[in-house]
PDB file of C-alpha atoms and ligand atoms in Angstrom:
ATOM      1  CA  MET A   1      13.566 -14.029 -12.355  1.00 56.00           C
ATOM      2  CA  PRO A   2      16.452 -12.268 -11.234  1.00 68.00           C
ATOM      3  CA  TRP A   3      16.979 -10.069 -14.390  1.00 70.00           C
ATOM      4  CA  LEU A   4      13.438  -8.934 -14.039  1.00 72.00           C
ATOM      5  CA  SER A   5      14.061  -7.699 -10.463  1.00 75.00           C
ATOM      6  CA  LYS A   6      17.382  -6.073 -11.643  1.00 77.00           C
ATOM      7  CA  LEU A   7      15.203  -4.149 -14.334  1.00 77.00           C
ATOM      8  CA  TYR A   8      12.655  -2.910 -11.855  1.00 78.00           C
ATOM      9  CA  ARG A   9      15.531  -1.752  -9.662  1.00 79.00           C
ATOM     10  CA  GLN A  10      16.674   0.375 -12.536  1.00 82.00           C
ATOM     11  CA  PHE A  11      13.489   2.644 -12.292  1.00 87.00           C
ATOM     12  CA  GLY A  12      14.990   4.027  -9.120  1.00 88.00           C
ATOM     13  CA  LYS A  13      18.127   5.298 -10.804  1.00 90.00           C
ATOM     14  CA  PRO A  14      18.437   4.291 -14.402  1.00 88.00           C
ATOM     15  CA  GLU A  15      22.161   3.577 -15.670  1.00 89.00           C
ATOM     16  CA  GLY A  16      23.924   1.303 -18.125  1.00 89.00           C
ATOM     17  CA  VAL A  17      22.494  -1.005 -20.704  1.00 88.00           C
ATOM     18  CA  LEU A  18      19.185  -1.793 -18.381  1.00 87.00           C
ATOM     19  CA  GLY A  19      18.789   1.740 -17.396  1.00 88.00           C
ATOM     20  CA  HIS A  20      18.497   2.480 -21.356  1.00 89.00           C
ATOM     21  CA  LEU A  21      15.808  -0.194 -21.436  1.00 88.00           C
ATOM     22  CA  ALA A  22      14.070   1.311 -18.348  1.00 88.00           C
ATOM     23  CA  GLY A  23      14.228   4.844 -20.025  1.00 89.00           C
ATOM     24  CA  TRP A  24      12.687   3.312 -23.352  1.00 90.00           C
ATOM     25  CA  ILE A  25       9.862   1.631 -21.241  1.00 90.00           C
ATOM     26  CA  MET A  26       9.006   4.887 -19.333  1.00 90.00           C
ATOM     27  CA  ALA A  27       8.914   6.996 -22.623  1.00 90.00           C
ATOM     28  CA  SER A  28       7.067   4.477 -24.584  1.00 90.00           C
ATOM     29  CA  ARG A  29       4.263   2.702 -22.271  1.00 91.00           C
ATOM     30  CA  PRO A  30       0.934   3.960 -22.883  1.00 92.00           C
ATOM     31  CA  SER A  31       0.199   3.821 -19.149  1.00 92.00           C
ATOM     32  CA  ASN A  32       3.218   6.038 -18.317  1.00 92.00           C
ATOM     33  CA  ARG A  33       2.314   8.534 -20.833  1.00 95.00           C
ATOM     34  CA  GLU A  34      -1.215   8.737 -19.697  1.00 96.00           C
ATOM     35  CA  ARG A  35      -0.348   9.087 -15.959  1.00 96.00           C
ATOM     36  CA  ILE A  36       2.009  11.962 -16.750  1.00 96.00           C
ATOM     37  CA  ARG A  37      -0.666  13.704 -18.916  1.00 97.00           C
ATOM     38  CA  TRP A  38      -3.147  13.269 -16.231  1.00 97.00           C
ATOM     39  CA  THR A  39      -0.772  14.535 -13.386  1.00 98.00           C
ATOM     40  CA  VAL A  40       0.164  17.595 -15.339  1.00 98.00           C
ATOM     41  CA  GLU A  41      -3.483  18.373 -16.039  1.00 97.00           C
ATOM     42  CA  LEU A  42      -4.454  18.144 -12.276  1.00 98.00           C
ATOM     43  CA  LEU A  43      -1.714  20.908 -11.602  1.00 98.00           C
ATOM     44  CA  ASP A  44      -3.997  23.266 -13.818  1.00 96.00           C
ATOM     45  CA  LEU A  45      -0.986  24.993 -15.103  1.00 97.00           C
ATOM     46  CA  ARG A  46      -1.157  28.884 -15.781  1.00 96.00           C
ATOM     47  CA  PRO A  47       0.870  30.411 -18.657  1.00 96.00           C
ATOM     48  CA  ASP A  48       3.334  32.148 -16.268  1.00 96.00           C
ATOM     49  CA  ASP A  49       3.701  29.394 -13.673  1.00 98.00           C
ATOM     50  CA  ARG A  50       7.094  28.480 -12.233  1.00 98.00           C
ATOM     51  CA  VAL A  51       7.138  24.732 -11.983  1.00 98.00           C
ATOM     52  CA  LEU A  52       9.477  22.073 -10.677  1.00 98.00           C
ATOM     53  CA  GLU A  53       9.304  18.403 -11.463  1.00 98.00           C
ATOM     54  CA  ILE A  54      11.253  15.897  -9.268  1.00 98.00           C
ATOM     55  CA  GLY A  55      12.516  12.900 -10.993  1.00 98.00           C
ATOM     56  CA  TYR A  56      11.746  13.660 -14.782  1.00 98.00           C
ATOM     57  CA  GLY A  57      13.032  10.381 -15.989  1.00 97.00           C
ATOM     58  CA  PRO A  58      13.216  10.489 -20.004  1.00 97.00           C
ATOM     59  CA  GLY A  59      11.512  13.984 -19.718  1.00 97.00           C
ATOM     60  CA  LEU A  60       8.055  13.588 -21.508  1.00 97.00           C
ATOM     61  CA  SER A  61       6.492  15.320 -18.604  1.00 97.00           C
ATOM     62  CA  ILE A  62       8.841  18.371 -18.950  1.00 98.00           C
ATOM     63  CA  THR A  63       7.681  18.705 -22.757  1.00 97.00           C
ATOM     64  CA  PHE A  64       4.138  18.298 -21.716  1.00 97.00           C
ATOM     65  CA  ALA A  65       4.293  20.805 -18.830  1.00 97.00           C
ATOM     66  CA  ALA A  66       5.983  23.340 -20.849  1.00 97.00           C
ATOM     67  CA  SER A  67       3.338  23.048 -23.640  1.00 96.00           C
ATOM     68  CA  LYS A  68       0.761  24.662 -21.110  1.00 95.00           C
ATOM     69  CA  MET A  69       2.996  27.714 -20.569  1.00 93.00           C
ATOM     70  CA  THR A  70       4.194  30.751 -22.377  1.00 93.00           C
ATOM     71  CA  SER A  71       6.275  33.082 -20.119  1.00 94.00           C
ATOM     72  CA  GLY A  72       6.581  30.268 -17.478  1.00 96.00           C
ATOM     73  CA  LYS A  73       9.163  27.934 -16.895  1.00 97.00           C
ATOM     74  CA  VAL A  74       9.733  24.234 -15.945  1.00 98.00           C
ATOM     75  CA  THR A  75      12.683  23.121 -13.915  1.00 98.00           C
ATOM     76  CA  GLY A  76      13.641  19.524 -13.304  1.00 98.00           C
ATOM     77  CA  ILE A  77      15.933  17.408 -11.195  1.00 98.00           C
ATOM     78  CA  ASP A  78      16.844  13.908 -11.423  1.00 98.00           C
ATOM     79  CA  HIS A  79      19.809  12.057 -10.045  1.00 97.00           C
ATOM     80  CA  SER A  80      20.294   9.488 -12.800  1.00 97.00           C
ATOM     81  CA  ALA A  81      23.028  11.015 -15.206  1.00 96.00           C
ATOM     82  CA  LEU A  82      21.420   8.826 -18.211  1.00 96.00           C
ATOM     83  CA  MET A  83      17.913  10.289 -17.391  1.00 96.00           C
ATOM     84  CA  HIS A  84      19.431  13.775 -17.484  1.00 98.00           C
ATOM     85  CA  ALA A  85      21.173  12.967 -20.955  1.00 97.00           C
ATOM     86  CA  GLN A  86      17.792  11.526 -22.314  1.00 97.00           C
ATOM     87  CA  ALA A  87      15.586  14.359 -21.097  1.00 98.00           C
ATOM     88  CA  SER A  88      18.056  17.083 -22.221  1.00 98.00           C
ATOM     89  CA  ALA A  89      17.991  15.712 -25.536  1.00 97.00           C
ATOM     90  CA  ARG A  90      14.279  15.243 -25.645  1.00 97.00           C
ATOM     91  CA  ASN A  91      13.927  18.849 -24.569  1.00 98.00           C
ATOM     92  CA  ALA A  92      16.744  20.619 -26.185  1.00 98.00           C
ATOM     93  CA  ALA A  93      14.799  23.290 -27.974  1.00 98.00           C
ATOM     94  CA  LEU A  94      12.887  24.365 -24.799  1.00 98.00           C
ATOM     95  CA  ILE A  95      16.237  24.306 -22.845  1.00 98.00           C
ATOM     96  CA  ARG A  96      17.747  26.636 -25.534  1.00 98.00           C
ATOM     97  CA  ALA A  97      14.614  28.898 -25.284  1.00 97.00           C
ATOM     98  CA  GLY A  98      15.118  29.191 -21.658  1.00 96.00           C
ATOM     99  CA  ARG A  99      11.705  27.461 -20.921  1.00 97.00           C
ATOM    100  CA  ALA A 100      13.181  24.438 -19.304  1.00 98.00           C
ATOM    101  CA  GLU A 101      15.972  23.832 -17.243  1.00 98.00           C
ATOM    102  CA  LEU A 102      17.100  20.425 -16.308  1.00 98.00           C
ATOM    103  CA  ARG A 103      19.530  19.655 -13.538  1.00 98.00           C
ATOM    104  CA  HIS A 104      21.400  16.427 -12.503  1.00 98.00           C
ATOM    105  CA  GLY A 105      21.153  15.697  -9.169  1.00 98.00           C
ATOM    106  CA  GLY A 106      18.895  14.749  -6.124  1.00 97.00           C
ATOM    107  CA  LEU A 107      16.904  16.322  -3.368  1.00 97.00           C
ATOM    108  CA  GLU A 108      20.121  18.184  -2.167  1.00 97.00           C
ATOM    109  CA  LEU A 109      19.725  20.645  -5.000  1.00 98.00           C
ATOM    110  CA  LEU A 110      16.320  21.870  -3.791  1.00 97.00           C
ATOM    111  CA  PRO A 111      17.558  24.974  -1.847  1.00 96.00           C
ATOM    112  CA  ALA A 112      19.545  26.183  -4.823  1.00 95.00           C
ATOM    113  CA  LEU A 113      16.910  25.922  -7.464  1.00 97.00           C
ATOM    114  CA  PRO A 114      15.357  29.038  -8.866  1.00 92.00           C
ATOM    115  CA  GLY A 115      12.328  28.951  -7.023  1.00 89.00           C
ATOM    116  CA  PRO A 116       9.890  29.918  -5.409  1.00 97.00           C
ATOM    117  CA  PHE A 117       7.703  27.366  -7.439  1.00 98.00           C
ATOM    118  CA  ASP A 118       4.006  27.711  -8.092  1.00 98.00           C
ATOM    119  CA  LYS A 119       3.615  24.151  -8.644  1.00 98.00           C
ATOM    120  CA  VAL A 120       5.845  21.013  -7.821  1.00 98.00           C
ATOM    121  CA  PHE A 121       5.323  17.578  -9.000  1.00 98.00           C
ATOM    122  CA  ALA A 122       6.658  14.083  -9.062  1.00 98.00           C
ATOM    123  CA  VAL A 123       5.395  10.962 -11.116  1.00 98.00           C
ATOM    124  CA  ASN A 124       6.383   7.445  -9.547  1.00 95.00           C
ATOM    125  CA  VAL A 125       9.465   8.840  -7.747  1.00 96.00           C
ATOM    126  CA  PHE A 126       8.491   9.222  -3.959  1.00 95.00           C
ATOM    127  CA  GLN A 127       8.323   5.272  -3.502  1.00 93.00           C
ATOM    128  CA  PHE A 128      12.056   5.617  -3.962  1.00 93.00           C
ATOM    129  CA  ILE A 129      12.663   8.211  -1.485  1.00 95.00           C
ATOM    130  CA  PRO A 130      13.625   7.285   2.011  1.00 91.00           C
ATOM    131  CA  GLY A 131      13.426  10.241   4.063  1.00 92.00           C
ATOM    132  CA  ARG A 132       9.859  11.362   2.690  1.00 94.00           C
ATOM    133  CA  GLN A 133       9.118  13.617   5.562  1.00 94.00           C
ATOM    134  CA  GLU A 134      12.289  15.600   5.333  1.00 96.00           C
ATOM    135  CA  ALA A 135      11.757  15.686   1.305  1.00 97.00           C
ATOM    136  CA  LEU A 136       8.217  17.166   1.815  1.00 98.00           C
ATOM    137  CA  ALA A 137       9.417  19.873   4.415  1.00 97.00           C
ATOM    138  CA  SER A 138      12.118  20.896   1.932  1.00 97.00           C
ATOM    139  CA  ILE A 139       9.786  21.039  -1.043  1.00 98.00           C
ATOM    140  CA  ARG A 140       7.423  23.243   0.917  1.00 98.00           C
ATOM    141  CA  GLN A 141      10.302  25.710   1.825  1.00 97.00           C
ATOM    142  CA  ILE A 142      10.753  26.288  -1.868  1.00 98.00           C
ATOM    143  CA  MET A 143       7.281  26.755  -2.908  1.00 98.00           C
ATOM    144  CA  GLN A 144       5.111  29.895  -3.319  1.00 98.00           C
ATOM    145  CA  PRO A 145       2.374  30.667  -0.646  1.00 97.00           C
ATOM    146  CA  ASP A 146      -0.938  28.636  -1.888  1.00 96.00           C
ATOM    147  CA  GLY A 147       1.464  26.714  -4.243  1.00 98.00           C
ATOM    148  CA  LEU A 148       0.155  23.367  -5.310  1.00 98.00           C
ATOM    149  CA  LEU A 149       2.150  20.119  -5.022  1.00 98.00           C
ATOM    150  CA  GLY A 150       1.263  16.894  -6.777  1.00 98.00           C
ATOM    151  CA  ILE A 151       2.697  13.451  -6.188  1.00 98.00           C
ATOM    152  CA  THR A 152       1.513  10.557  -8.515  1.00 98.00           C
ATOM    153  CA  TYR A 153       2.155   6.762  -7.740  1.00 96.00           C
ATOM    154  CA  MET A 154       1.153   3.780  -9.880  1.00 94.00           C
ATOM    155  CA  PRO A 155       2.171   0.407  -8.240  1.00 92.00           C
ATOM    156  CA  ARG A 156       4.872  -1.285 -10.617  1.00 85.00           C
ATOM    157  CA  GLY A 157       6.522  -4.623 -10.507  1.00 77.00           C
ATOM    158  CA  ALA A 158       6.112  -8.249  -9.952  1.00 74.00           C
ATOM    159  CA  ASN A 159       4.422  -7.809  -6.545  1.00 81.00           C
ATOM    160  CA  ALA A 160       2.351  -4.864  -7.222  1.00 81.00           C
ATOM    161  CA  ALA A 161      -1.349  -5.034  -6.243  1.00 83.00           C
ATOM    162  CA  PRO A 162      -4.352  -2.674  -7.035  1.00 80.00           C
ATOM    163  CA  GLY A 163      -4.627  -1.883  -3.178  1.00 90.00           C
ATOM    164  CA  ASP A 164      -0.946  -0.512  -2.887  1.00 92.00           C
ATOM    165  CA  ALA A 165      -2.070   2.808  -4.558  1.00 94.00           C
ATOM    166  CA  GLY A 166      -4.875   3.520  -1.867  1.00 93.00           C
ATOM    167  CA  ARG A 167      -2.397   2.632   0.798  1.00 95.00           C
ATOM    168  CA  PHE A 168       0.503   4.811  -0.603  1.00 95.00           C
ATOM    169  CA  ALA A 169      -2.038   7.719  -0.894  1.00 97.00           C
ATOM    170  CA  ALA A 170      -3.210   7.383   2.784  1.00 97.00           C
ATOM    171  CA  LEU A 171       0.351   7.455   4.207  1.00 97.00           C
ATOM    172  CA  LEU A 172       1.552  10.172   1.709  1.00 97.00           C
ATOM    173  CA  SER A 173      -1.609  12.352   2.753  1.00 98.00           C
ATOM    174  CA  GLU A 174      -0.581  12.060   6.539  1.00 97.00           C
ATOM    175  CA  GLN A 175       2.984  12.677   5.713  1.00 97.00           C
ATOM    176  CA  MET A 176       2.114  15.868   3.643  1.00 98.00           C
ATOM    177  CA  ALA A 177      -0.246  17.080   6.440  1.00 98.00           C
ATOM    178  CA  GLU A 178       2.658  16.721   8.957  1.00 97.00           C
ATOM    179  CA  ALA A 179       4.902  18.781   6.665  1.00 97.00           C
ATOM    180  CA  GLY A 180       2.174  21.679   6.777  1.00 97.00           C
ATOM    181  CA  PHE A 181       0.450  21.031   3.449  1.00 98.00           C
ATOM    182  CA  ARG A 182      -3.304  21.751   3.459  1.00 98.00           C
ATOM    183  CA  ALA A 183      -6.339  20.996   1.126  1.00 98.00           C
ATOM    184  CA  ILE A 184      -5.020  17.534   0.663  1.00 98.00           C
ATOM    185  CA  ARG A 185      -6.931  15.466  -1.409  1.00 98.00           C
ATOM    186  CA  THR A 186      -6.540  12.237  -3.507  1.00 98.00           C
ATOM    187  CA  GLU A 187      -7.282  11.620  -7.295  1.00 98.00           C
ATOM    188  CA  LYS A 188      -7.588   8.296  -8.863  1.00 97.00           C
ATOM    189  CA  LEU A 189      -7.064   7.288 -12.377  1.00 96.00           C
ATOM    190  CA  ASP A 190      -8.267   3.736 -13.427  1.00 92.00           C
ATOM    191  CA  LEU A 191      -5.144   2.890 -15.610  1.00 91.00           C
ATOM    192  CA  LYS A 192      -4.158  -0.884 -16.729  1.00 86.00           C
ATOM    193  CA  PRO A 193      -2.664  -3.001 -15.011  1.00 85.00           C
ATOM    194  CA  MET A 194      -2.864  -0.941 -11.726  1.00 88.00           C
ATOM    195  CA  PRO A 195      -4.701   2.320 -10.797  1.00 92.00           C
ATOM    196  CA  ALA A 196      -2.608   5.367 -10.268  1.00 95.00           C
ATOM    197  CA  VAL A 197      -3.257   7.833  -7.448  1.00 97.00           C
ATOM    198  CA  CYS A 198      -2.123  11.597  -7.189  1.00 98.00           C
ATOM    199  CA  VAL A 199      -2.149  13.255  -3.867  1.00 98.00           C
ATOM    200  CA  LEU A 200      -2.405  17.003  -3.961  1.00 98.00           C
ATOM    201  CA  GLY A 201      -1.817  19.623  -1.322  1.00 98.00           C
ATOM    202  CA  ARG A 202      -1.295  23.308  -1.094  1.00 98.00           C
ATOM    203  CA  VAL A 203       1.179  25.341   0.928  1.00 98.00           C
TER     204      VAL A 203
HETATM  205  C1  SAM B   1      10.206   5.275 -12.257  1.00 64.77           C
HETATM  206  S1  SAM B   1      11.186   6.796 -12.811  1.00 64.77           S
HETATM  207  C2  SAM B   1       9.853   7.871 -13.337  1.00 64.77           C
HETATM  208  C3  SAM B   1      10.343   8.958 -14.221  1.00 64.77           C
HETATM  209  C4  SAM B   1       9.080   9.909 -14.852  1.00 64.77           C
HETATM  210  N1  SAM B   1       8.753  10.706 -13.764  1.00 64.77           N
HETATM  211  C5  SAM B   1       7.887   9.068 -15.429  1.00 64.77           C
HETATM  212  O1  SAM B   1       6.812   8.895 -14.782  1.00 64.77           O
HETATM  213  O2  SAM B   1       8.102   8.499 -16.532  1.00 64.77           O
HETATM  214  C6  SAM B   1      11.823   7.621 -11.435  1.00 64.77           C
HETATM  215  C7  SAM B   1      12.728   8.618 -11.685  1.00 64.77           C
HETATM  216  O3  SAM B   1      12.965   9.404 -10.582  1.00 64.77           O
HETATM  217  C8  SAM B   1      14.450   9.526 -10.349  1.00 64.77           C
HETATM  218  N2  SAM B   1      14.742   9.643  -8.938  1.00 64.77           N
HETATM  219  C9  SAM B   1      14.440   8.852  -8.086  1.00 64.77           C
HETATM  220  N3  SAM B   1      14.771   9.291  -6.794  1.00 64.77           N
HETATM  221  C10 SAM B   1      15.405  10.495  -6.932  1.00 64.77           C
HETATM  222  C11 SAM B   1      15.667  11.547  -6.164  1.00 64.77           C
HETATM  223  N4  SAM B   1      15.874  11.238  -4.758  1.00 64.77           N
HETATM  224  N5  SAM B   1      16.217  12.579  -6.480  1.00 64.77           N
HETATM  225  C12 SAM B   1      16.070  12.829  -8.059  1.00 64.77           C
HETATM  226  N6  SAM B   1      15.710  11.844  -8.899  1.00 64.77           N
HETATM  227  C13 SAM B   1      15.224  10.706  -8.322  1.00 64.77           C
HETATM  228  C14 SAM B   1      15.032   8.243 -11.058  1.00 64.77           C
HETATM  229  O4  SAM B   1      16.268   8.542 -11.423  1.00 64.77           O
HETATM  230  C15 SAM B   1      14.063   8.213 -12.294  1.00 64.77           C
HETATM  231  O5  SAM B   1      14.429   8.912 -13.373  1.00 64.77           O
END
C-alpha cells in the first residue's frame, strides 16, 4: 500500500498531515509509551542529572525524564519542525520552569548544546541516521566522563521482523565500541508486535 509506506517514512522526519498522524501514533501507541518508559528507567536518572534526548518526537520522553529529576535538566533536539511544536506544547510548563529545553535541529547542533551531559538517549531514531559512527563520536564528545548512553530500537514497518532488533543491537554495539564507549550491554524488552532492544554504553 503506497500510503502506508508514505506514513512509515514520516517517522524519520514528520511533516504535514501525515506527520500529524505519525505524531499522534507515537504519542498514543501503548508499545511506544512502554519502550520510552523502559529506556528512561534504564538510564537510572539522578535528581541533578543533565540529560540529552536525540529525536524527542512528540515529547513524552522529555516529560517522563524530567519527572525523575529535581535540579537537573533535560535538553532535546529534533530536526522536525512539527515535532518541535508538538513537544514544546506538551512540555510548556517544564520549559517555562527551565527544567527542559527543546531545540529544533539535527546532529549539527550537538557541539553547541549546554553539555556536558551525564546521560544521553534516543528511542527509534538511530535507524534514520546515516553516518552513525560520526554521530556516536560527536555524542561522546559532549558527555561527562563515565556518562551513560542508551539507544533503543524497536523494529517497525511492513517488513519488520523480530530478529531485526538483535541484528541492530549487535551492529550498534560494535559501532559504539569503535567510537570509544565501554561497558557496552544490550537489554531486551518483549513488546508486541516486536521486541525492543536498548544498547547502553559508558564514556
Ligand atoms: C520514530 S520517531 C521517535 C520519536 C520518539 N523518540 C519516540 O520514541 O516516540 C523519530 C524522531 O527522530 C527525529 N529524528 C530523526 N533523525 C534525526 C536527526 N538526525 N536529528 C534530529 N532528530 C532526528 C524525527 O524527526 C522523529 O521525531
